[in-house]
XYZ file of C-alpha atoms in Angstrom:
778
model
C -0.040 0.149 0.227
C 2.568 2.445 0.777
C 4.323 1.944 -2.597
C 1.165 2.036 -4.225
C 0.283 6.034 -1.809
C 4.420 7.289 -3.069
C 3.221 6.579 -6.724
C 0.143 8.606 -6.703
C 1.552 11.413 -4.304
C 4.588 11.181 -6.903
C 2.510 11.558 -9.776
C 0.290 14.504 -8.915
C 2.823 16.962 -8.793
C 3.219 19.503 -11.740
C 6.970 18.664 -13.754
C 8.485 21.937 -15.083
C 10.517 21.345 -17.768
C 13.434 23.242 -18.917
C 13.686 25.459 -22.102
C 14.338 23.750 -25.017
C 16.479 24.684 -27.980
C 15.123 27.292 -30.229
C 14.176 26.738 -33.117
C 11.772 29.558 -34.519
C 9.498 27.134 -36.262
C 6.946 29.757 -37.488
C 9.797 31.480 -38.956
C 10.907 28.851 -41.158
C 7.275 27.823 -41.897
C 6.788 31.223 -43.168
C 9.663 31.221 -45.156
C 8.661 27.880 -47.020
C 5.590 29.570 -47.898
C 7.267 32.018 -49.478
C 6.445 35.070 -47.303
C 9.593 37.606 -45.938
C 9.625 39.593 -42.803
C 10.590 43.043 -42.873
C 13.462 44.664 -40.454
C 13.843 48.110 -39.532
C 17.003 49.611 -39.736
C 18.870 52.812 -38.185
C 21.268 55.371 -39.703
C 24.246 53.385 -38.427
C 22.950 50.247 -39.974
C 21.620 48.085 -37.087
C 18.183 46.436 -36.831
C 15.823 48.355 -34.384
C 11.938 47.868 -33.181
C 9.815 45.269 -34.310
C 11.449 42.042 -35.818
C 14.801 42.674 -34.610
C 15.107 40.423 -31.822
C 13.280 37.547 -34.058
C 16.212 38.719 -36.747
C 19.520 38.249 -34.071
C 17.670 34.979 -32.884
C 17.154 33.790 -36.219
C 20.538 34.387 -37.126
C 22.042 32.101 -34.045
C 19.803 29.377 -35.271
C 20.851 29.230 -38.462
C 25.000 29.755 -37.647
C 24.070 26.645 -34.951
C 22.966 25.138 -37.736
C 25.186 25.464 -40.813
C 28.677 26.289 -38.889
C 30.645 23.750 -36.925
C 31.105 23.690 -33.090
C 34.760 22.890 -34.146
C 35.498 26.346 -35.673
C 37.634 28.140 -33.423
C 38.592 31.660 -35.669
C 35.561 33.406 -37.619
C 38.148 35.708 -39.285
C 41.626 33.762 -39.634
C 43.194 33.852 -43.124
C 43.650 29.878 -43.348
C 40.162 29.470 -43.075
C 39.404 31.764 -45.407
C 37.695 29.507 -48.176
C 35.491 27.416 -45.830
C 34.257 30.249 -43.821
C 33.400 32.209 -46.917
C 31.429 29.052 -48.272
C 30.001 29.379 -44.182
C 28.884 33.155 -44.838
C 27.318 32.427 -48.020
C 25.180 29.571 -46.796
C 23.975 32.023 -43.870
C 22.935 34.899 -46.236
C 21.123 32.948 -48.682
C 19.105 31.613 -45.686
C 18.660 34.902 -44.214
C 17.549 36.238 -47.524
C 14.840 33.557 -47.898
C 13.360 34.240 -44.414
C 13.649 37.949 -44.411
C 13.401 41.357 -46.104
C 17.314 42.786 -46.401
C 19.006 44.747 -48.438
C 22.449 43.994 -50.139
C 23.997 47.195 -47.717
C 23.684 44.747 -44.676
C 25.484 41.981 -45.722
C 28.312 42.893 -43.419
C 26.432 43.121 -40.464
C 25.265 39.831 -41.180
C 28.396 38.421 -41.026
C 29.545 40.258 -37.788
C 26.281 39.151 -36.202
C 26.852 35.706 -36.997
C 30.830 35.768 -35.757
C 29.487 37.030 -32.780
C 26.726 34.358 -32.178
C 28.849 31.539 -33.200
C 31.717 32.724 -30.395
C 29.006 32.728 -28.073
C 27.641 29.081 -28.538
C 31.347 27.994 -28.099
C 31.383 29.766 -24.659
C 28.026 28.353 -23.696
C 29.057 24.635 -24.910
C 32.418 25.511 -22.532
C 30.630 26.476 -19.523
C 27.601 23.924 -19.535
C 28.431 21.108 -20.972
C 32.779 20.739 -21.299
C 32.767 19.655 -17.933
C 31.134 17.000 -15.692
C 30.362 17.656 -11.760
C 34.016 15.873 -11.254
C 35.598 18.474 -13.570
C 36.633 16.113 -16.096
C 35.960 16.719 -19.997
C 33.015 14.987 -21.396
C 33.477 12.953 -24.121
C 30.717 12.328 -25.652
C 28.488 15.306 -27.543
C 25.441 16.935 -25.676
C 22.445 14.987 -26.842
C 20.317 17.982 -26.503
C 22.608 19.782 -29.448
C 23.343 16.188 -31.266
C 20.884 17.757 -34.491
C 23.362 20.381 -35.100
C 27.085 19.193 -33.473
C 28.421 16.021 -34.984
C 30.695 13.734 -32.987
C 34.171 14.775 -34.734
C 33.432 18.374 -34.259
C 33.031 17.663 -30.378
C 36.074 15.726 -30.175
C 37.612 19.089 -31.857
C 36.251 21.414 -29.699
C 37.256 19.707 -26.292
C 40.624 18.870 -28.079
C 41.011 22.489 -28.609
C 39.631 23.236 -24.539
C 42.098 21.107 -23.447
C 45.360 22.927 -24.799
C 47.416 24.709 -22.132
C 47.005 27.960 -23.896
C 43.501 28.002 -23.997
C 43.444 27.241 -20.263
C 45.660 30.411 -19.237
C 43.564 32.552 -21.459
C 40.622 31.473 -20.315
C 41.358 31.837 -16.811
C 42.518 35.240 -17.595
C 39.101 36.160 -18.782
C 37.197 34.622 -16.077
C 39.187 37.006 -13.619
C 38.703 39.989 -15.386
C 34.722 39.334 -15.657
C 34.345 38.118 -12.217
C 33.418 42.066 -10.917
C 32.362 44.479 -13.642
C 32.314 48.397 -12.174
C 29.397 49.029 -14.674
C 27.561 45.947 -15.121
C 25.283 45.976 -18.514
C 21.260 45.475 -17.422
C 19.438 45.618 -20.210
C 20.344 41.600 -21.378
C 19.282 41.401 -25.539
C 17.913 44.872 -25.999
C 21.321 46.421 -26.643
C 22.360 49.712 -27.234
C 20.930 50.400 -30.667
C 17.673 49.460 -29.846
C 17.809 51.266 -26.610
C 18.473 54.507 -28.332
C 15.665 53.952 -30.936
C 12.888 53.431 -28.051
C 14.656 56.478 -25.954
C 14.037 58.695 -29.012
C 10.609 57.810 -29.807
C 9.590 57.950 -26.241
C 11.315 61.869 -25.994
C 9.637 64.787 -26.295
C 12.862 67.049 -27.517
C 13.836 64.141 -30.173
C 17.649 64.070 -29.006
C 19.723 61.927 -27.238
C 23.465 62.003 -25.929
C 25.633 58.825 -25.372
C 25.806 59.618 -21.831
C 21.946 59.307 -21.632
C 22.004 55.895 -23.572
C 25.046 54.535 -21.159
C 22.726 55.390 -17.779
C 19.513 54.111 -19.218
C 21.464 50.745 -20.104
C 22.666 50.438 -16.216
C 19.360 51.429 -13.950
C 17.704 48.405 -12.564
C 13.884 47.336 -13.467
C 12.631 50.203 -11.148
C 14.797 52.882 -13.101
C 17.054 53.205 -10.212
C 20.828 53.388 -10.345
C 22.004 50.878 -7.568
C 25.481 50.741 -8.124
C 28.053 53.617 -6.417
C 30.633 53.531 -9.584
C 27.619 54.078 -11.895
C 26.395 57.250 -9.884
C 29.672 58.511 -9.646
C 30.044 58.398 -13.388
C 26.429 60.418 -14.237
C 27.534 62.737 -11.916
C 30.576 63.400 -13.488
C 28.596 63.604 -16.858
C 26.402 66.030 -15.698
C 28.990 68.263 -14.103
C 31.212 68.572 -17.202
C 28.007 68.808 -19.297
C 26.846 72.159 -17.163
C 30.224 73.264 -18.393
C 30.436 73.167 -21.638
C 28.219 75.556 -24.424
C 25.156 74.227 -26.582
C 27.341 73.106 -29.608
C 30.323 71.781 -27.644
C 27.490 69.280 -25.971
C 26.968 67.425 -29.089
C 28.194 63.885 -29.499
C 31.619 63.913 -31.274
C 32.495 59.954 -30.552
C 35.253 59.162 -28.473
C 36.133 63.014 -27.705
C 32.341 62.977 -25.582
C 31.955 63.605 -22.117
C 31.456 59.885 -21.436
C 35.068 59.088 -22.266
C 36.334 61.795 -19.993
C 33.830 60.913 -17.014
C 34.771 57.214 -17.515
C 38.354 57.982 -17.169
C 38.975 54.348 -18.477
C 42.369 53.060 -20.762
C 41.013 53.898 -24.063
C 42.154 52.368 -27.276
C 41.988 53.601 -30.884
C 38.890 53.019 -32.900
C 36.710 52.801 -29.579
C 33.268 53.841 -29.471
C 30.342 53.266 -26.561
C 27.291 53.148 -26.243
C 26.118 52.726 -30.114
C 25.551 49.148 -29.701
C 27.006 46.326 -31.728
C 28.520 46.724 -35.452
C 29.635 50.626 -35.251
C 33.418 51.914 -35.207
C 34.851 55.190 -35.016
C 35.031 55.616 -38.471
C 31.584 55.256 -39.303
C 30.796 58.250 -36.400
C 33.559 60.246 -37.049
C 34.825 62.153 -40.447
C 38.534 60.849 -41.434
C 41.392 63.192 -40.806
C 43.826 63.067 -43.504
C 47.472 64.230 -42.849
C 49.252 66.321 -44.498
C 51.296 64.706 -47.241
C 55.190 65.382 -49.062
C 53.066 67.217 -51.928
C 50.879 69.255 -49.379
C 54.191 70.265 -47.909
C 55.660 70.758 -51.433
C 52.361 72.703 -52.456
C 52.523 75.199 -49.310
C 56.259 75.739 -50.042
C 55.823 76.896 -53.402
C 52.654 79.145 -52.001
C 54.882 80.470 -49.980
C 57.556 81.352 -52.212
C 54.859 82.889 -55.241
C 53.955 85.076 -52.238
C 57.106 86.231 -51.266
C 57.680 86.969 -54.770
C 54.244 89.207 -55.144
C 55.514 90.821 -52.097
C 58.612 91.570 -53.929
C 56.815 92.833 -57.309
C 54.763 94.967 -54.920
C 57.628 96.808 -52.823
C 59.056 97.627 -56.072
C 56.180 99.045 -57.320
C 55.546 100.989 -54.397
C 58.851 102.465 -54.994
C 57.922 103.417 -58.367
C 55.062 104.903 -56.984
C 56.744 107.141 -54.617
C 59.163 107.985 -57.225
C 56.345 109.164 -59.718
C 54.807 110.998 -56.609
C 58.047 112.916 -55.903
C 58.396 114.137 -59.521
C 54.511 115.252 -59.849
C 54.876 117.118 -56.473
C 58.096 118.799 -58.399
C 56.056 119.841 -61.163
C 53.453 121.507 -59.087
C 55.873 123.055 -57.507
C 57.365 124.288 -60.550
C 54.002 125.356 -62.260
C 53.240 127.648 -58.812
C 56.287 129.079 -59.469
C 55.345 129.796 -63.220
C 52.403 130.911 -61.914
C 53.718 133.859 -59.921
C 55.985 135.006 -62.849
C 53.522 134.785 -65.802
C 49.908 134.728 -64.275
C 48.409 135.248 -67.899
C 50.027 132.079 -69.808
C 48.857 130.492 -66.382
C 45.269 131.619 -66.652
C 45.231 130.025 -70.532
C 46.701 127.142 -69.664
C 43.671 126.361 -66.831
C 40.899 126.727 -68.608
C 42.195 124.121 -71.761
C 40.604 121.454 -69.342
C 38.003 122.771 -68.917
C 37.307 123.116 -72.677
C 37.923 119.618 -72.609
C 35.730 118.658 -70.248
C 33.156 120.636 -72.094
C 33.959 118.644 -75.232
C 33.585 115.350 -73.511
C 30.162 116.266 -72.138
C 28.815 117.121 -75.779
C 30.045 113.948 -76.747
C 28.352 112.388 -74.414
C 25.159 114.115 -75.026
C 26.012 113.205 -78.505
C 26.070 109.767 -77.721
C 22.768 109.052 -75.333
C 20.572 111.321 -78.334
C 22.182 109.157 -81.174
C 22.726 105.701 -79.511
C 22.459 104.146 -82.842
C 25.734 105.927 -84.357
C 27.885 104.731 -81.193
C 26.736 100.996 -82.078
C 27.635 101.293 -85.184
C 31.063 102.729 -84.296
C 31.692 99.606 -83.019
C 30.959 97.213 -85.591
C 34.279 94.698 -86.345
C 36.327 95.246 -89.440
C 36.310 91.879 -90.865
C 39.589 92.798 -92.575
C 37.920 95.532 -94.607
C 35.101 93.841 -95.806
C 32.646 95.966 -94.035
C 32.457 99.848 -93.716
C 31.978 101.087 -89.610
C 28.802 103.142 -90.301
C 26.692 101.295 -92.498
C 25.153 97.731 -91.078
C 24.075 96.852 -94.531
C 27.471 96.045 -95.191
C 28.349 93.972 -92.981
C 29.038 90.132 -93.866
C 26.322 87.443 -93.444
C 27.367 85.495 -90.299
C 27.367 85.474 -86.638
C 28.108 88.171 -83.880
C 28.484 88.439 -80.298
C 26.808 91.365 -79.229
C 25.652 93.028 -75.872
C 22.227 93.461 -75.972
C 20.290 97.063 -74.287
C 17.189 98.472 -73.946
C 16.608 102.562 -73.601
C 13.920 102.432 -71.567
C 13.537 104.280 -69.013
C 17.270 104.452 -69.730
C 19.810 102.955 -71.697
C 20.527 99.450 -69.775
C 22.399 96.792 -70.680
C 19.939 93.581 -70.257
C 21.454 90.919 -71.865
C 24.219 89.305 -73.726
C 23.938 87.111 -76.675
C 24.696 86.767 -80.761
C 23.050 88.673 -84.074
C 22.599 86.017 -86.704
C 23.105 88.090 -89.920
C 21.178 85.916 -92.269
C 19.212 85.840 -95.129
C 15.818 85.878 -94.415
C 13.347 88.557 -92.644
C 11.428 86.231 -90.558
C 11.311 85.275 -86.919
C 8.730 82.610 -85.312
C 6.282 83.619 -88.460
C 6.266 87.067 -87.986
C 8.404 89.470 -90.376
C 10.828 91.482 -88.963
C 10.335 95.286 -88.774
C 12.430 97.876 -90.292
C 15.493 98.231 -88.375
C 15.096 94.855 -86.401
C 17.620 92.153 -86.807
C 17.308 88.737 -85.325
C 18.846 88.132 -81.729
C 19.871 84.822 -80.089
C 20.114 85.481 -76.056
C 22.538 83.784 -74.023
C 22.483 84.949 -71.044
C 19.781 87.264 -69.028
C 21.558 89.754 -66.777
C 17.668 91.626 -66.062
C 15.465 88.800 -66.455
C 12.326 90.542 -65.837
C 13.321 93.279 -68.572
C 10.896 93.265 -71.151
C 11.252 92.274 -74.790
C 10.932 94.917 -77.372
C 8.365 92.402 -79.473
C 6.835 89.681 -77.794
C 6.970 86.419 -79.284
C 5.327 82.777 -79.502
C 2.179 84.306 -79.101
C 2.886 86.362 -76.140
C 4.325 83.733 -73.957
C 7.630 85.168 -74.155
C 7.872 88.619 -73.392
C 10.616 88.702 -70.617
C 14.201 88.626 -71.686
C 14.510 86.019 -68.927
C 12.319 83.817 -70.488
C 14.002 84.372 -73.952
C 17.352 82.129 -72.938
C 18.082 80.426 -75.899
C 15.303 81.580 -78.341
C 15.650 84.085 -81.261
C 13.888 87.069 -81.068
C 13.614 90.521 -82.903
C 15.903 93.487 -81.577
C 16.560 96.971 -82.463
C 19.576 97.029 -84.232
C 20.605 100.519 -82.491
C 20.028 98.739 -79.189
C 23.485 96.374 -80.110
C 26.857 96.430 -79.368
C 29.484 94.432 -81.012
C 32.011 92.757 -78.883
C 33.653 90.362 -81.096
C 34.882 89.509 -84.891
C 32.377 87.640 -87.256
C 32.136 83.534 -86.926
C 31.020 81.617 -89.412
C 27.279 80.122 -88.533
C 27.052 76.411 -87.679
C 25.644 74.510 -90.202
C 26.017 76.793 -93.468
C 27.665 76.035 -96.762
C 29.171 78.314 -98.957
C 28.624 78.985 -102.555
C 31.059 78.001 -104.924
C 30.814 81.442 -107.033
C 31.163 83.777 -103.986
C 31.848 84.193 -100.096
C 28.380 84.548 -98.991
C 27.303 82.445 -96.587
C 23.582 81.477 -96.900
C 21.491 80.423 -93.915
C 19.842 77.513 -92.575
C 16.212 77.111 -91.286
C 16.452 77.408 -87.478
C 14.226 75.206 -85.264
C 12.855 77.923 -82.392
C 11.776 76.538 -79.348
C 10.456 77.954 -75.979
C 13.276 78.372 -73.497
C 11.542 76.161 -70.468
C 11.173 73.117 -72.820
C 15.393 73.134 -72.873
C 17.609 71.695 -71.074
C 20.555 74.117 -71.870
C 22.468 75.090 -68.634
C 23.452 78.525 -68.108
C 24.758 80.808 -65.395
C 22.563 83.730 -63.724
C 23.851 86.814 -64.073
C 22.571 89.788 -61.217
C 21.553 93.028 -62.298
C 19.344 95.890 -60.884
C 15.504 95.619 -61.941
C 13.623 97.625 -64.713
C 10.778 99.061 -63.038
C 9.488 98.872 -59.152
C 11.982 99.714 -56.559
C 15.289 99.220 -58.522
C 18.237 101.927 -57.297
C 16.116 103.201 -54.274
C 16.931 101.414 -50.539
C 14.116 99.737 -48.958
C 15.654 98.750 -46.174
C 15.282 102.722 -44.399
C 11.631 102.582 -46.007
C 10.818 99.275 -44.488
C 11.419 100.461 -41.519
C 9.976 103.665 -41.367
C 6.695 101.430 -42.613
C 6.812 98.863 -39.490
C 7.437 101.836 -37.097
C 4.342 104.048 -38.079
C 1.893 101.896 -40.066
C 2.309 98.551 -37.752
C 1.549 97.742 -34.371
C 3.541 95.857 -32.016
C 1.966 92.177 -32.041
C 0.762 92.404 -36.059
C 1.646 89.492 -38.426
C 1.649 89.596 -42.228
C 0.091 85.955 -43.746
C 2.040 85.533 -47.011
C 0.750 82.549 -49.488
C 3.394 79.675 -49.864
C 2.867 78.110 -52.903
C 3.371 74.100 -53.289
C 5.754 74.593 -56.716
C 8.219 76.258 -53.985
C 8.284 74.446 -50.556
C 6.380 71.026 -52.190
C 3.073 72.064 -49.742
C 0.886 74.823 -49.262
C 0.796 76.739 -46.585
C 0.269 80.524 -44.946
C 3.640 81.639 -43.493
C 3.219 84.387 -40.703
C 5.439 87.027 -40.961
C 5.610 88.964 -37.521
C 6.703 92.279 -36.723
C 9.061 91.104 -34.063
C 10.629 89.247 -37.299
C 11.266 91.765 -39.387
C 13.162 93.723 -36.588
C 15.224 91.091 -36.756
C 16.860 91.927 -39.986
C 16.308 95.538 -39.245
C 18.571 95.347 -36.496
C 20.997 92.732 -37.880
C 19.659 90.585 -35.279
C 20.000 86.574 -35.460
C 17.076 85.836 -37.891
C 14.103 83.486 -37.050
C 12.720 81.000 -39.512
C 10.260 83.006 -40.707
C 12.981 85.627 -42.582
C 14.413 82.727 -43.972
C 10.786 81.213 -45.289
C 10.405 85.025 -47.296
C 13.683 85.052 -48.446
C 13.100 81.932 -50.562
C 10.409 83.017 -52.040
C 11.800 85.714 -53.206
C 14.503 83.323 -54.679
C 11.893 81.474 -56.493
C 10.118 84.741 -57.808
C 13.255 86.567 -58.893
C 15.599 84.109 -60.440
C 14.119 80.330 -60.356
C 10.584 81.834 -62.253
C 11.366 83.824 -64.868
C 14.980 81.602 -66.061
C 12.506 78.872 -66.325
C 14.451 76.785 -63.461
C 11.269 75.522 -61.233
C 11.736 72.173 -62.283
C 15.509 71.828 -61.177
C 15.419 74.124 -57.847
C 12.919 73.888 -54.852
C 13.175 74.251 -51.229
C 12.041 72.331 -48.297
C 10.641 74.687 -45.362
C 12.273 75.407 -42.029
C 9.784 74.940 -40.146
C 9.445 70.863 -41.400
C 13.334 70.399 -41.012
C 13.097 71.817 -37.364
C 9.676 70.065 -36.205
C 10.115 66.877 -37.945
C 12.154 64.350 -35.602
C 12.534 61.282 -37.746
C 12.408 62.531 -41.277
C 9.069 61.143 -42.151
C 7.775 65.076 -43.110
C 10.312 65.552 -44.943
C 10.129 62.181 -47.024
C 6.363 62.865 -47.165
C 7.304 65.768 -49.294
C 10.048 64.368 -51.508
C 7.610 61.454 -51.892
C 4.731 63.858 -53.152
C 6.179 64.989 -56.468
C 7.893 62.856 -58.398
C 9.837 65.370 -60.055
C 11.514 65.781 -56.958
C 14.036 63.064 -57.750
C 15.509 65.896 -60.686
C 16.007 68.583 -58.437
C 18.727 70.145 -56.558
C 16.571 70.686 -52.956
C 17.605 73.672 -50.551
C 16.830 73.029 -47.157
C 17.946 75.673 -44.523
C 18.409 74.201 -41.187
C 18.248 75.889 -37.483
C 20.350 73.671 -35.316
C 19.249 75.428 -32.216
C 20.288 79.225 -32.596
C 22.657 78.299 -35.709
C 21.632 78.175 -39.017
C 22.866 75.957 -41.802
C 22.412 75.460 -45.603
C 21.755 71.476 -46.916
C 21.524 71.136 -51.012
C 20.262 67.514 -51.800
C 20.828 65.935 -54.790
C 18.376 63.190 -54.561
C 19.549 61.550 -57.903
C 23.251 61.098 -56.444
C 22.052 60.624 -53.225
C 24.658 63.407 -52.165
C 23.873 66.396 -49.193
C 26.112 69.460 -49.290
C 26.529 70.640 -46.014
C 26.971 74.600 -45.755
C 28.385 75.707 -42.059
C 29.172 79.432 -41.507
C 31.111 78.534 -38.504
C 32.910 75.509 -40.700
C 31.353 72.933 -38.248
C 30.927 69.017 -38.786
C 27.346 67.353 -39.780
C 28.466 64.337 -37.356
C 28.203 66.906 -34.333
C 24.545 66.966 -34.896
C 24.047 62.975 -35.093
C 20.019 63.330 -34.584
C 19.998 66.121 -37.355
C 21.857 64.104 -39.605
C 20.051 60.934 -39.186
C 17.107 62.486 -39.548
C 17.854 63.819 -43.033
C 19.199 60.439 -43.735
C 16.117 58.167 -42.634
C 13.916 60.666 -45.023
C 16.440 59.961 -47.950
C 16.300 56.491 -47.324
C 11.899 56.237 -46.810
C 12.469 58.090 -50.292
C 14.581 55.322 -52.084
C 11.947 52.381 -50.773
C 9.403 54.390 -51.652
C 10.085 55.993 -54.690
C 8.100 54.758 -57.827
C 11.281 55.048 -59.758
C 12.084 51.339 -60.931
C 15.384 52.315 -62.015
C 17.671 54.390 -59.597
C 20.568 56.161 -61.336
C 22.890 55.160 -58.550
C 23.227 51.992 -56.644
C 21.153 51.819 -53.550
C 24.570 51.944 -50.809
C 24.483 51.566 -47.417
C 24.892 55.326 -46.421
C 23.631 58.648 -47.819
C 26.649 61.000 -48.815
C 27.403 63.881 -47.025
C 29.971 66.452 -48.569
C 31.127 69.720 -46.517
C 31.253 72.595 -48.258
C 34.446 74.504 -47.421
C 32.519 78.244 -47.567
C 32.453 81.360 -46.687
C 32.406 81.974 -42.540
C 30.709 84.056 -40.242
C 32.957 85.778 -37.492
C 30.359 86.605 -34.889
C 27.360 84.927 -33.571
C 24.415 86.484 -35.001
C 25.374 86.300 -39.387
C 24.702 82.663 -39.436
C 21.391 83.113 -41.067
C 22.698 85.980 -43.590
C 25.158 83.639 -44.556
C 22.680 81.348 -45.357
C 20.816 82.857 -47.246
C 23.491 84.701 -49.610
C 24.856 80.597 -50.226
C 21.022 80.120 -51.153
C 21.369 83.127 -53.516
C 24.683 82.253 -55.270
C 24.189 78.323 -55.674
C 20.915 79.034 -57.840
C 22.811 81.351 -59.843
C 25.329 79.155 -60.423
C 23.030 76.665 -61.495
C 24.958 73.784 -61.275
C 24.054 70.047 -60.044
C 27.000 69.730 -57.754
C 28.864 71.992 -55.590
C 32.718 72.239 -55.302
C 34.151 71.175 -52.407
C 36.174 74.349 -52.502
C 32.629 76.365 -53.202
C 31.958 77.851 -56.480
C 35.426 80.103 -57.549
C 33.460 83.438 -58.404
C 32.135 83.776 -54.672
C 34.758 82.001 -53.305
C 36.541 84.127 -50.440
C 37.033 83.698 -46.494
C 33.962 85.914 -45.217
C 31.214 88.018 -46.952
C 31.367 91.363 -46.221
C 29.217 93.997 -44.978
C 28.109 94.925 -48.349
C 27.158 91.555 -49.223
C 25.285 90.701 -45.645
C 23.772 94.040 -46.766
C 22.970 93.208 -50.367
C 20.486 90.070 -48.998
C 18.794 92.238 -46.739
C 18.527 94.793 -49.423
C 16.961 91.730 -51.662
C 14.481 90.848 -48.825
C 13.196 94.193 -48.138
C 12.833 94.730 -51.797
C 10.700 91.999 -51.912
C 8.340 92.506 -49.041
C 7.695 96.224 -50.122
C 7.624 95.376 -53.810
C 5.846 91.571 -53.833
C 4.209 91.655 -50.924
C 2.854 95.043 -50.022
C 2.970 96.420 -53.551
C 0.867 93.726 -54.984
C -1.296 93.195 -51.959
C -0.383 89.754 -51.900
C -0.332 89.462 -48.339
C -2.869 90.204 -45.322
C -1.749 92.369 -42.554
C -3.890 91.147 -39.465
C -3.673 93.468 -36.067
C -2.797 91.942 -32.673
């Protein structure tokens, strides 16, 4: 009876089974059905958020199954061929189960190597020795499905060597008492940082915050004195730094100073597995011998230049002395011969009068001035007669006479047979002119063409238009017109038929040149007028609502320009986002639209770039219009009381970074990540099936050596100047050393005043003058 009771009693107890081997059967089932799981990645190429843990577990299961436990070195050269086969097999299995790009292959290989070492460590710790300390000769039955007996024998033999025993004892001793214990298990720093950014209202997390969050207990409290000491030191160092110095700088950040531990080159902390210093910091190229030779040559050229300047100065001093001596001699003669001297003094007055009369005649008879500058063409034409000019092509300056004689464009005169342009007969005194460069884009054409669609100089670039002969100035000799043939009987060149199209349909590249506008408030200083208008007509708290069109910023919105914001530019203070937004509208109306560049340049509002923490809003705007992929996108950004300019080329997947303080984009990691995420979202969701560049792991950032500010308030004015010069150069790329015509150490006061005057002119003429805005009282 006792034995029965014992059996019944033992059978009534619940048996708690141990955790089995991870196999991930659901993943294998989905894989066999052709279903693949999507994994999210951060800007540093690490898996985060949903499915990231399952992804890591699947790599571990695959490694156990495909890689023998006897492989003791994942990266040794002697195992290169065998390991290469294992890596490729692992990658093939991963691709069948997960949606993953080629750019993440390196991370998968590194993760596989780490998990293989972890599995070997687990086997050595739990199954290698029995309770008496002897080595177990048979493989664990639990893992017999993935461990062969031959591999187990090799594994045991490797651990029995004296060298391995010594290394194992040293590592065990070192790991017994960690000073700053990591307490987030499998979460990892990358996933932890992503969760913190998502929960944070600020949207910016520094390395010390991630380090602290990884070492608190389940209640969120620090219960380790060493950890608390480091956290206190980080807070103390942070308070002593300025706002820009608090940004992460990789190995030089405050966390490394607070830890005060030995460090080695290339190490970074709290970024998680798979990240090294070259992923965080820009490479610092040391000067080469060639660089020193260039510097030496430059110094020699400066020395030679100084010697030349010194000689020129000596010559000028000599001439000044001779001039002074002549003046003294003339004074003596004046006292001795007053009548002769007075007659000599009257001669310059007569010369000045004659020059004045010649200028009056030139203004009254511009056609004679133009004819006097006709090319001689080796005696084949008479300067006074336009009819005698040989047929051909002439480079000319193009003028308008109203309201005053003004140079508005440069181009070519087509002196050919035939007097028809755009189906219209040329009026008397008009010739055919092709406009190459618009100096005053909004200047009116003497005669509109293409049924009135082309009526301004900026719209007629690349088009042949009729122009009065008297308003042309010849600047070069005659050239042969391409496509013409010569008669054997004479040297007359016959014209060919020209196909003239609208400049808005042409992809011809040209450089925009700026000059005073025709009409409006050209020549008038609008900053003082705007200052008076704001003080007299607008009350404190009033605002102006300006409509921003979708073609400019990718979305339509009303910009609220407050009186306080206008006073910022009037008083030359730090600029708010409203000023930059209105200047972007000015550039669109002044340069982009009149020159037919609406399909090449557009803007991202500084409000969007500031408020969008993860890049989703920016990506939404880019995806809204497929034509964005062929554009240069200008994105002025506020990094917290500092303005920088990003110029994005979506086709090349390049972001040009222009910082007036010469900073690095890596100083603002969250800002950098935001735009990279936006471009990656655009890349993943764009309907363009065949991108022009390969889908690389990272977006290319190129820092431009642009002019630098020398104070703490000019960053906004510099960014506005950058935007204007990028559009005027009209290129699809920005040279690393900046545009040659605009390269300088810093902008002068006049150049900064120029962009302020541009802004004020737009507000006075196009906002107040055209009643485009609505002024709302407080």
